[in-house]
Coordinates of C-alpha atoms and ligand atoms in Angstrom, one line a residue:
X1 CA 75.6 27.7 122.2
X2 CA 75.9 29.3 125.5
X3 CA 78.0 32.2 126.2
X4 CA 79.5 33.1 129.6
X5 CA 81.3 35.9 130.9
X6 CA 84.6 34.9 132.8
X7 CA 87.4 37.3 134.7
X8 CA 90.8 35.7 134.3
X9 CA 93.7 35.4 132.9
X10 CA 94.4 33.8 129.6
X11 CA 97.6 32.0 129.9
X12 CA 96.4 30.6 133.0
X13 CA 92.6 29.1 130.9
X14 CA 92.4 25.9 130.2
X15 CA 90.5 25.9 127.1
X16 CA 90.2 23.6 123.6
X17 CA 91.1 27.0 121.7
X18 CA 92.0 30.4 123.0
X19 CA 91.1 32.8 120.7
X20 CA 93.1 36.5 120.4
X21 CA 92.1 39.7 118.3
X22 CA 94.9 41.6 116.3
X23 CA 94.6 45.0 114.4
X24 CA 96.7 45.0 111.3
X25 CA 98.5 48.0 111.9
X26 CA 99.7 47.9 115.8
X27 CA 102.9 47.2 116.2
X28 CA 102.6 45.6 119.4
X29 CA 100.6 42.7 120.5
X30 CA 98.2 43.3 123.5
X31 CA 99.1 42.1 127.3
X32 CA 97.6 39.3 127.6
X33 CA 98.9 37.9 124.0
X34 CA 101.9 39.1 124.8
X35 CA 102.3 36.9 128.1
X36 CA 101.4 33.6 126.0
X37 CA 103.9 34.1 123.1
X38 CA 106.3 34.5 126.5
X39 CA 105.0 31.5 127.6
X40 CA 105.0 29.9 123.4
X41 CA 109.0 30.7 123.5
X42 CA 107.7 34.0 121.0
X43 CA 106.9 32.0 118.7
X44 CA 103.4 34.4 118.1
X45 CA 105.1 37.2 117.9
X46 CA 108.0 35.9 115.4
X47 CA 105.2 34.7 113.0
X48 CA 103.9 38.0 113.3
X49 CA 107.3 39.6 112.2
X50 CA 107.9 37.0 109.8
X51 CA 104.5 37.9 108.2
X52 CA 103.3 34.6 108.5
X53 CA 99.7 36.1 110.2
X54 CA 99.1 39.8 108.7
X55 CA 95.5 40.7 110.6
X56 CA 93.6 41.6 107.8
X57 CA 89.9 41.8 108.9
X58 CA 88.8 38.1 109.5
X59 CA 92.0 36.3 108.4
X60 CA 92.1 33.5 111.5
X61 CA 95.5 31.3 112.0
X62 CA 95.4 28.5 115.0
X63 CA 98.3 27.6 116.4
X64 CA 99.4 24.5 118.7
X65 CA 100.3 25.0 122.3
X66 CA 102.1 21.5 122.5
X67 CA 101.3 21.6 126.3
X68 CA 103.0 25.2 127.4
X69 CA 99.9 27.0 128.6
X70 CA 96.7 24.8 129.8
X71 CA 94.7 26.1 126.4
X72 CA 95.2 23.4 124.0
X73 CA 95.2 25.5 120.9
X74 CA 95.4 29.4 120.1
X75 CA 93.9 30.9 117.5
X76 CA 94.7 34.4 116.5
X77 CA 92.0 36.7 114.3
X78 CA 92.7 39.9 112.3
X79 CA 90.4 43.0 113.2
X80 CA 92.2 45.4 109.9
X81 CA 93.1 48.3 110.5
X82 CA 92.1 50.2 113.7
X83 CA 90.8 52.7 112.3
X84 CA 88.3 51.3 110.7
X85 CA 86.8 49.0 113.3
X86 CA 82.9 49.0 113.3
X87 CA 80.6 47.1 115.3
X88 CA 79.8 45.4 111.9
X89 CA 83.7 44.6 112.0
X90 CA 82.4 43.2 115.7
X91 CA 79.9 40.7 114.4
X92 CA 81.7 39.5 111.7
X93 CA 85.3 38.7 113.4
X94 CA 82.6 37.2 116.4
X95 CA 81.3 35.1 113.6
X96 CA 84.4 34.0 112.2
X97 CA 85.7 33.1 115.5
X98 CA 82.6 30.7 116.5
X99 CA 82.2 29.3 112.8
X100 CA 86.1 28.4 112.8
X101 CA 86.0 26.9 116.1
X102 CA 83.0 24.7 115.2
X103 CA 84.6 23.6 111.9
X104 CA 88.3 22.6 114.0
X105 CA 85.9 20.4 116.3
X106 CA 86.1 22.2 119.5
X107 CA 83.1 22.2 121.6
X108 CA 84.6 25.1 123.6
X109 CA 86.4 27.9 123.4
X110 CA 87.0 31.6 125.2
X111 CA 87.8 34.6 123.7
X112 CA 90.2 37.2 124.9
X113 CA 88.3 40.1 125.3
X114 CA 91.3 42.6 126.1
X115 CA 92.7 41.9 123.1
X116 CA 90.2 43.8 121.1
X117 CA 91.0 47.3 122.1
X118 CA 88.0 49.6 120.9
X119 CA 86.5 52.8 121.2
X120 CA 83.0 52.2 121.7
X121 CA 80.6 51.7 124.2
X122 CA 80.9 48.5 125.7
X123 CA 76.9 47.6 125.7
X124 CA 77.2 48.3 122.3
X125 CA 80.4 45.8 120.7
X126 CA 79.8 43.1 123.4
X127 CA 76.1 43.1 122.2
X128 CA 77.3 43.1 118.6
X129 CA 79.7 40.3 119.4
X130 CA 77.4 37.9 121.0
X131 CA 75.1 38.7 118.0
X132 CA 78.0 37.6 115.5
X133 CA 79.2 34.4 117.7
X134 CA 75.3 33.8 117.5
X135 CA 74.4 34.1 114.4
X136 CA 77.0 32.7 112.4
X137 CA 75.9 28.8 114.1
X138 CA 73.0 29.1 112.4
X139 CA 72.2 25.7 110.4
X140 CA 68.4 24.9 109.2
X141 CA 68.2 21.4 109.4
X142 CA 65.4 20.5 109.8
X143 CA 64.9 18.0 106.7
X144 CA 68.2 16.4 107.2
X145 CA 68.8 13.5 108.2
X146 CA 72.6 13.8 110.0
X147 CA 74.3 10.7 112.0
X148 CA 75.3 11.8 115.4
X149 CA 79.1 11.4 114.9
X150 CA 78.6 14.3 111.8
X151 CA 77.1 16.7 114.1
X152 CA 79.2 19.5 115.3
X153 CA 78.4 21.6 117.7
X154 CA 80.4 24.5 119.4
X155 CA 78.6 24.4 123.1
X156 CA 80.2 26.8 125.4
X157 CA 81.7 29.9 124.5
X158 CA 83.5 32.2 127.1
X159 CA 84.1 36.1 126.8
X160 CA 87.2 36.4 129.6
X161 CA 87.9 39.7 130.8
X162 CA 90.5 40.8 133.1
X163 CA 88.3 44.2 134.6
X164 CA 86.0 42.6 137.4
X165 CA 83.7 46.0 136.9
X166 CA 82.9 45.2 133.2
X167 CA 80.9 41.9 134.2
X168 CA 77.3 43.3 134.6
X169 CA 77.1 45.8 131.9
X170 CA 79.3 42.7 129.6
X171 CA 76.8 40.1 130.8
X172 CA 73.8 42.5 129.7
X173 CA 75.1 43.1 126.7
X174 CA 75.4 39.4 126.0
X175 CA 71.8 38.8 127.0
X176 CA 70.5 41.1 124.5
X177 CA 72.5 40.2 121.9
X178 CA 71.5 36.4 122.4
X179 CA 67.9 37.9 122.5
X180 CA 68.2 39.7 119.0
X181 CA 69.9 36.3 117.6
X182 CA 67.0 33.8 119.4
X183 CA 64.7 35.8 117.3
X184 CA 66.7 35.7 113.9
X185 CA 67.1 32.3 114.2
X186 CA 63.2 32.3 114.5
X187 CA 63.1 34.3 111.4
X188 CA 65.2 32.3 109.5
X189 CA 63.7 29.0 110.3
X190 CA 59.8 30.7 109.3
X191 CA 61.4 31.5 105.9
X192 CA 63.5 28.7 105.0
X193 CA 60.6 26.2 105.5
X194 CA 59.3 25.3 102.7
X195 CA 55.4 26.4 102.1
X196 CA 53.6 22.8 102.4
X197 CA 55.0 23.1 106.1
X198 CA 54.2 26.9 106.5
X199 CA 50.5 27.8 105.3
X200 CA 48.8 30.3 106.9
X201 CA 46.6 28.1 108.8
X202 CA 50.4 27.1 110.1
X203 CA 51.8 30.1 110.5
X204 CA 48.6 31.9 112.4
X205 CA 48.5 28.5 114.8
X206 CA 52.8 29.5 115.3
X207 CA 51.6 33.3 116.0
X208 CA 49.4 31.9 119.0
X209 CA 52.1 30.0 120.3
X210 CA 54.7 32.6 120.6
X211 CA 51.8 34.9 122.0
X212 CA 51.3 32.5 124.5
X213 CA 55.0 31.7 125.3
X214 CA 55.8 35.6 125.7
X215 CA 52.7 36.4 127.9
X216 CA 51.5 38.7 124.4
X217 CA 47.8 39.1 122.6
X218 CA 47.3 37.5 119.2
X219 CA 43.9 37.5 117.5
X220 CA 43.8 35.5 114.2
X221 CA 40.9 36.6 111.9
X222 CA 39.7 33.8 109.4
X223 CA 37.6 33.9 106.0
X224 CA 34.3 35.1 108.0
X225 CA 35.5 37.8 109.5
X226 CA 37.7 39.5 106.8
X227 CA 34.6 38.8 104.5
X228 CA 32.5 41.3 106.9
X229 CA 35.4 43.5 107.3
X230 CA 35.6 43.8 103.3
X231 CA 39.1 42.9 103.2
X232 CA 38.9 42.5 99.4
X233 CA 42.5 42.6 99.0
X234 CA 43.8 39.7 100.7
X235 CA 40.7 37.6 100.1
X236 CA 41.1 38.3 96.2
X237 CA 44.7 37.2 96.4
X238 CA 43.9 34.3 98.4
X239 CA 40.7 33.1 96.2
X240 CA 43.3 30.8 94.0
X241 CA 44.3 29.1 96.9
X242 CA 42.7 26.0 98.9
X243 CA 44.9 27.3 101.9
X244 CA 42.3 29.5 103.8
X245 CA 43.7 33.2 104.3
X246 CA 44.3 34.2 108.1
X247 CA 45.2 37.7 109.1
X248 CA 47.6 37.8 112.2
X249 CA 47.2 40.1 114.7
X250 CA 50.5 40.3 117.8
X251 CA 49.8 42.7 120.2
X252 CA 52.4 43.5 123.2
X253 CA 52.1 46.0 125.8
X254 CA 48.7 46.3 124.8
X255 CA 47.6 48.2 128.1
X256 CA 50.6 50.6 127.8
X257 CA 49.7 54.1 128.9
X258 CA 51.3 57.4 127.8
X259 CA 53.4 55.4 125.5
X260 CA 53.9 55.3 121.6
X261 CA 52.1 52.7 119.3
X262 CA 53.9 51.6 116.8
X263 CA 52.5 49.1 114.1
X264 CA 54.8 46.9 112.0
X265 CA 52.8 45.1 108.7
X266 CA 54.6 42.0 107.2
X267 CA 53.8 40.6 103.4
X268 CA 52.9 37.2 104.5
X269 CA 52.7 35.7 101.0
X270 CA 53.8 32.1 101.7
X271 CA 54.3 30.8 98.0
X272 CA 54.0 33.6 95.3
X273 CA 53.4 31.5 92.4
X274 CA 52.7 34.7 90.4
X275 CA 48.9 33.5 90.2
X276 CA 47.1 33.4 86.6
X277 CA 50.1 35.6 85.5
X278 CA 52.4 32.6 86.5
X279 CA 56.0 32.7 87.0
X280 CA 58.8 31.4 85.3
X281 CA 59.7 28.1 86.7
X282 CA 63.3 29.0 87.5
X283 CA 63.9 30.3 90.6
X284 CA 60.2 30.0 92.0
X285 CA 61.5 27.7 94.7
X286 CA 62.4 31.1 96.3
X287 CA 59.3 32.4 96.4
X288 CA 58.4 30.9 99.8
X289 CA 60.0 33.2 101.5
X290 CA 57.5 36.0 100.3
X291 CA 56.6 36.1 104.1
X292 CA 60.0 37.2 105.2
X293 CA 58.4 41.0 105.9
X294 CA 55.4 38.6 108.1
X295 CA 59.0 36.4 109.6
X296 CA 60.3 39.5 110.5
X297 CA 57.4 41.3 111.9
X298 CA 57.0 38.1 114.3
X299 CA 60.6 37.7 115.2
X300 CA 61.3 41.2 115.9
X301 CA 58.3 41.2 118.3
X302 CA 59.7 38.2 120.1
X303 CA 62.6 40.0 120.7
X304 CA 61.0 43.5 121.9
X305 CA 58.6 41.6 124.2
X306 CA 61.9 39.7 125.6
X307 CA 64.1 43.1 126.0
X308 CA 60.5 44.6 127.8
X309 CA 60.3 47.4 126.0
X310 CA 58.2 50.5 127.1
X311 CA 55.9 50.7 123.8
X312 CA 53.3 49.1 122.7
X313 CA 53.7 47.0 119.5
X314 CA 51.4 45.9 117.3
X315 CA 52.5 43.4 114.0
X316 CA 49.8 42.9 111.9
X317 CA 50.3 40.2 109.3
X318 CA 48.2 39.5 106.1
X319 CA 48.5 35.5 105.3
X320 CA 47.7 33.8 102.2
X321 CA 49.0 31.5 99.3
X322 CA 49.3 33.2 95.7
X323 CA 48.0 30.5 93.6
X324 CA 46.5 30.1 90.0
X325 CA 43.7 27.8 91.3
X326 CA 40.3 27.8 88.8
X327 CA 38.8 30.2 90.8
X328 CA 42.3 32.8 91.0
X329 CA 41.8 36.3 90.7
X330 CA 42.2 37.3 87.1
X331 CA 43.9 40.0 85.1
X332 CA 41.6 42.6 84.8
X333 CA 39.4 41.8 88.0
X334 CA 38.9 44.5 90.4
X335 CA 38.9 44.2 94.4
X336 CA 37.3 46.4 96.9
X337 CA 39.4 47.1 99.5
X338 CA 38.6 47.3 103.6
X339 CA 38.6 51.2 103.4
X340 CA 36.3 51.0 100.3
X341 CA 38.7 51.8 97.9
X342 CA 38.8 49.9 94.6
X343 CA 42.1 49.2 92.2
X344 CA 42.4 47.2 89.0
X345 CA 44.2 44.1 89.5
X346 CA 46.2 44.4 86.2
X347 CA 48.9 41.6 86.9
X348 CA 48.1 39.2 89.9
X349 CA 51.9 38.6 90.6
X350 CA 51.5 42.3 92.1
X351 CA 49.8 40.6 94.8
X352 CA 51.8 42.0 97.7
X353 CA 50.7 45.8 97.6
X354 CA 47.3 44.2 97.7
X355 CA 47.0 41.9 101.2
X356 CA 49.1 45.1 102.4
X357 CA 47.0 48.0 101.4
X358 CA 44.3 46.3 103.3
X359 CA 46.4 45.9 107.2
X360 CA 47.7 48.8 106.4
X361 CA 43.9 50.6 106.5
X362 CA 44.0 48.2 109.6
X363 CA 46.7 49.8 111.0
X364 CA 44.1 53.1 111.7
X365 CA 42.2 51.3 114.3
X366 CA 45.4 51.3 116.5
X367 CA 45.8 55.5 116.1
X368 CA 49.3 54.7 115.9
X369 CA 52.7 57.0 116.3
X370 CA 54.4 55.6 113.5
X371 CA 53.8 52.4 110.6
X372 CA 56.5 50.6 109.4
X373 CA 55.7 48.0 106.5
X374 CA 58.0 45.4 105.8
X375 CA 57.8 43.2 102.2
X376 CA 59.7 41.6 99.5
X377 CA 57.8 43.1 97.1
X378 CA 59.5 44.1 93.7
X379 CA 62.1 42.7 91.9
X380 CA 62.5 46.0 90.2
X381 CA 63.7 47.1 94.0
X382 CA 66.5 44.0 93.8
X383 CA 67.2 45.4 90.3
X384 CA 67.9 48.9 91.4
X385 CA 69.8 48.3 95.1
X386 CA 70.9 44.8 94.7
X387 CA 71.1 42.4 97.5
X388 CA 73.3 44.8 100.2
X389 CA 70.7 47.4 101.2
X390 CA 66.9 47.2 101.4
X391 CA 64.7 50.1 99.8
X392 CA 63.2 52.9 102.3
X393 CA 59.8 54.8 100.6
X394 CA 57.6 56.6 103.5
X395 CA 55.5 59.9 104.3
X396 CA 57.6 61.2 107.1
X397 CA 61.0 62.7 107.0
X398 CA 62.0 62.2 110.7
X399 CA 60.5 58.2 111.1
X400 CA 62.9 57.5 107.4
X401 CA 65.2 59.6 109.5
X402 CA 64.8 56.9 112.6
X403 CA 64.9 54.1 110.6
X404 CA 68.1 54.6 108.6
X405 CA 70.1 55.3 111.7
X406 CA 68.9 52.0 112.9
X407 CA 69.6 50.7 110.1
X408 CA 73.1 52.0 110.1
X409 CA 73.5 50.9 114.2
X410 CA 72.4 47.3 113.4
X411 CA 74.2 46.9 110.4
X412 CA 70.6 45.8 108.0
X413 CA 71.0 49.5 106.7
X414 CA 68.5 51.1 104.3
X415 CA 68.8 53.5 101.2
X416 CA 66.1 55.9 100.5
X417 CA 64.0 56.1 97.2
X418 CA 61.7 59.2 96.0
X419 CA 58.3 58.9 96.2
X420 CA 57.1 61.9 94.3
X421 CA 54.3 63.0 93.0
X422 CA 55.0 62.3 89.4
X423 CA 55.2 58.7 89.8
X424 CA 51.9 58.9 91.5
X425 CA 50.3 59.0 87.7
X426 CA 51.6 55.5 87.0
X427 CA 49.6 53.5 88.7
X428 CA 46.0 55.4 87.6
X429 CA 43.6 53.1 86.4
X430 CA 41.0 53.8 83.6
X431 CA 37.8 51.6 85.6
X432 CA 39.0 51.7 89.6
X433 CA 40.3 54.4 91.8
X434 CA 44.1 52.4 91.2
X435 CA 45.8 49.6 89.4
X436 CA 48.4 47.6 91.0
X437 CA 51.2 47.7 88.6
X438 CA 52.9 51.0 87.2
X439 CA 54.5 49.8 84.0
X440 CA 58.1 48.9 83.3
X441 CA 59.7 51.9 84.8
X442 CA 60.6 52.5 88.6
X443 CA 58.5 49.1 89.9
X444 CA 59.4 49.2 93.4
X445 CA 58.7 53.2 93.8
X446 CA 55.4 52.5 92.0
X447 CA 54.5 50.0 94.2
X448 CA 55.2 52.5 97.3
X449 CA 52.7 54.9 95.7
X450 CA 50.2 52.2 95.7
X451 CA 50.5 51.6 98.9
X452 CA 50.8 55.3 99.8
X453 CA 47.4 56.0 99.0
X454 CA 46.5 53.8 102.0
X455 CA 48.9 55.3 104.7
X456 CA 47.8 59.0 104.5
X457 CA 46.7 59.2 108.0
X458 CA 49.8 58.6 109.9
X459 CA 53.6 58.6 109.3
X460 CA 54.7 55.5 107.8
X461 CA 57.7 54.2 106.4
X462 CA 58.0 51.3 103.6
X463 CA 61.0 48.9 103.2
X464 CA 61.2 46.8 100.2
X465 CA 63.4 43.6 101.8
X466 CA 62.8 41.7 98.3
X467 CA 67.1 41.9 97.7
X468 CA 67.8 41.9 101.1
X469 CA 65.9 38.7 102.7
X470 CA 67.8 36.3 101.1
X471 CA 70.8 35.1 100.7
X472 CA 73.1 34.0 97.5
X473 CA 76.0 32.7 99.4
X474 CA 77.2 32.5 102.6
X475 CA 79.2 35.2 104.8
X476 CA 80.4 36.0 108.5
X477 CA 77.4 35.7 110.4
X478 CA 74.9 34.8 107.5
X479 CA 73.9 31.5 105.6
X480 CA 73.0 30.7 102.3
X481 CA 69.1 31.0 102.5
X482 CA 67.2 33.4 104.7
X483 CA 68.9 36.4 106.0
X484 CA 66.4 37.2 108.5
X485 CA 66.7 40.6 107.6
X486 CA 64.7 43.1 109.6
X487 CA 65.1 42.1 113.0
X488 CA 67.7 43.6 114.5
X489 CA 66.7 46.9 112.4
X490 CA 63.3 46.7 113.9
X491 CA 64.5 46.2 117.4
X492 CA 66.8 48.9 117.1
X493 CA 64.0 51.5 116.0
X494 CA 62.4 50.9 119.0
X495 CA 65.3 50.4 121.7
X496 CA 65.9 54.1 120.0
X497 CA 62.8 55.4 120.3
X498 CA 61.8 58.6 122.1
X499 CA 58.3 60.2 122.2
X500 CA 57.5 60.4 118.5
X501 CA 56.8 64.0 117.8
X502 CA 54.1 64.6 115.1
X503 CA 51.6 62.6 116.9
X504 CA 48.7 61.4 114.3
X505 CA 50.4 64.1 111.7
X506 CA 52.0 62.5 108.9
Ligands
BES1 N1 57.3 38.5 95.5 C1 57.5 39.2 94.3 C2 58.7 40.1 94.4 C3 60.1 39.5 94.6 C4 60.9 39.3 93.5 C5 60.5 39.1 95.8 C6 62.1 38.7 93.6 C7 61.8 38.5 96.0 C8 62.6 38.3 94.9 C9 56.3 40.1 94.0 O1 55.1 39.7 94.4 C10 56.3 40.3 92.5 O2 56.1 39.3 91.9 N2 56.4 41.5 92.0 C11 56.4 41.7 90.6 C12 55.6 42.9 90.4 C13 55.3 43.2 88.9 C14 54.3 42.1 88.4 C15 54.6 44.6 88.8 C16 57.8 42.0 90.2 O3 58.6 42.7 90.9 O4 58.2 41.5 89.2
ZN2 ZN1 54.1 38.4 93.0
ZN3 ZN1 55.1 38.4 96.1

């Protein structure tokens, strides 16, 4: 869908619906509303007073014209009260308004800007709308066969505003907004493809692609070269596999100067059978979107490279099947890992922590400002914080600090979790340095201290997406299936960012 920015006048649009924003608890409708129901014989305005629309947040009622203004319907959308308007508010009415317009049939529509009178910055809420409008179309189709005359597609959509001034800063807005939601979309698609179509090999050739398409540096190491390296972690994981493992390497603004490096790690598990200590068989259909943390990583870098960005970004992404071939890693083996350190692999479905611990000794070689890992890694996390908010573990008050106020900004908000010292005792092992599980209690804070011993020499932060990439049911601007989670939290981090200040100083 395109989205233009228009000055005009509504009554005057022609349009297939003309859409209008109402808060629940104003009194009066907004001018240019107000001139249509003039125009409609008040007949907006009298099904207002008649209660037959109350504008509770995302309620939608559409309306005939019968030929009295040039728009051929109107549609009217509740924002709730005005008080407590959010941009998340933004995105979701945005989504409601596109998704509703799509299901009527139209193939175009405008919204009427004016009519959503709000308090915030305007580079903000019109980036937040386009995001909603955006990312509410989303459909993954790709295995679906769907006649021609099924498909429905909304084409144009047109933000009209009456304030000639507004247009630049409006139209920039839109442009990062349909940035952000380009790159969810890629996210999404990555995770909801199922794994035969997705192996690493796959996923690394993708990597060099998008490289290539956004002018970016992308070095793919292969089974020789994380075999010298001593990568034990990803290469034990992936020894069940007949996929090869690849490790992913995106680099942008690689020649920065004076700037911040920051390095983002993605799981890239693309199907976590469990291993030798196999899964249950319900539900495992889910597990290939253990990559979302490596979807993310990859779509969020997209996007940053797009917006141009002053700092340099490195993803680095650790590929591999988790499969209980005959010669699988098995319970009780121990790997070596790239920074020589050795933990007992006491359940092979804690396989995450291990391709991570070694990109995250990786992550050194860049002497980077800030880390930021992002995994579904523990169902203990989904158990504990459900599917609304994703865990945050990490070493540094003021990067956790960072990241939740993204996270609050873009709406994919995070809730911290202790990593204290006690817990560290969990996961000691008996034969190795560490064991990669730390009992029943407190899994996804155990698996943070795992990886913790691994991050010690810069400030890192940790985000457990395992409740928060997927998706039971549908809502505003999300679909059943991948969430794409990670993103816009990622991108907002660094469109935040200022000069990080403990520089190599966890
Ligand atoms: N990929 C899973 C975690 C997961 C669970 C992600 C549910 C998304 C939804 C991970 O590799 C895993 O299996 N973790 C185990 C660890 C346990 C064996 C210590 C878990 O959480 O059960
Ligand atoms: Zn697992
Ligand atoms: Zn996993």
């Amino acid at each position: 869908m395109n989205i233009h920015i228009k000055i005009g006048t509504a009554e005057k649009e022609f349009a297939e619906i003309l859409v209008f924003y109402l808060y629940e608890d104003t009194k009066t409708v907004s001018a240019p509303l107000a001139y249509c129901d003039k125009a409609l014989n008040n007949s907006v305005s009298e099904l207002i007073k008649g209660k037959g629309f109350v504008a509770k947040l995302n309620k939608t009622i559409v309306l005939p014209t019968y030929g009295k203004i040039p728009a051929k319907r109107i549609m009217l959308v509740g924002l709730g009260k005005k008080k407590d308007i959010t941009l998340d508010k933004i995105r979701q009415v945005a989504g409601i308004t596109t998704s509703t317009m799509r299901d009527i049939g139209a193939s175009d529509g405008i919204s009427v800007m004016d009519s959503i009178d709000i308090l915030l910055p305007l580079s903000e809420w019109y980036q937040a709308y386009a995001e909603g409008a955006l990312l509410s179309l989303y459909k993954y189709q790709r295995y679906k066969s769907i006649p021609p005359e099924e498909q429905q597609e909304l084409k144009e959509l047109t933000l009209l505003l009456s304030n000639k001034e507004m247009s630049r800063p409006a139209h920039d807005a839109v442009k990062y907004g349909q940035i952000i939601a380009d790159a969810v979309y890629f996210t999404r698609d990555l995770i909801n493809t199922p794994s035969q179509d997705k192996t690493p090999t796959i996923l690394a050739e993708g990597a060099k692609k998008i490289a290539k398409e956004l002018g970016i540096q992308c070095k793919v190491l292969s089974f020789p070269e994380l075999k010298k390296l001593g990568m034990g972690g990803l290469l034990g994981v992936a020894q069940g596999s007949v996929q090869p493992p690849k490790f992913i390497i995106l680099e942008y603004n690689a020649r920065a100067k004076n700037q911040d490096t920051i390095v983002f790690v993605g799981k890239g598990i693309t199907f976590d059978s469990g291993g030798i200590c196999l899964k249950q068989a319900k539900d495992m259909d889910l597990m290939k979107s253990d990559m979302s943390g490596a979807a993310a990583v990859m779509g969020s870098i997209k996007a940053i490279a797009k917006m141009k960005l002053p700092q340099r970004i490195v993803g680095l992404i650790p590929c591999t099947e988790n499969m209980p071939g005959s010669s699988a890693m098995k319970p009780g083996d121990i790997v070596k890992f790239y920074s020589g350190k050795t933990a007992e692999v006491a359940n092979t479905d804690a396989e995450g922590r291990l391709i991570l611990a070694d990109a995250l000794v990786y992550a050194e070689n860049y002497q980077p400002s800030a880390v930021i890992d992002l995994a579904t890694l523990t169902g203990s996390c989904v158990v504990a914080l459900g599917t609304v908010v994703t865990g945050m573990m990490g070493n540094n008050e003021e990067l956790k600090k960072r990241v939740k106020i993204a996270g609050e900004k873009s709406w994919e908000r995070t809730w911290e979790l202790p990593l204290w010292e006690e817990y560290q005792e969990q996961i000691k092992s008996d034969i190795a340095d560490i064991k990669n599980v730390g009992g029943p209690y407190a899994g996804a804070i155990t698996a943070a201290c795992f990886l913790s011993k691994f991050t010690e020499k810069y400030p890192w932060v940790h985000l457990d997406i395992a409740g928060t990439s997927w998706c039971e049911k549908s809502s505003a601007y999300t679909q059943k299936g991948a969430s794409g989670v990670g993103v816009r939290l990622l991108v907002q981090v660094v469109q935040n960012w200022t000069r990080f200040p403990e520089k190599n100083s966890p």
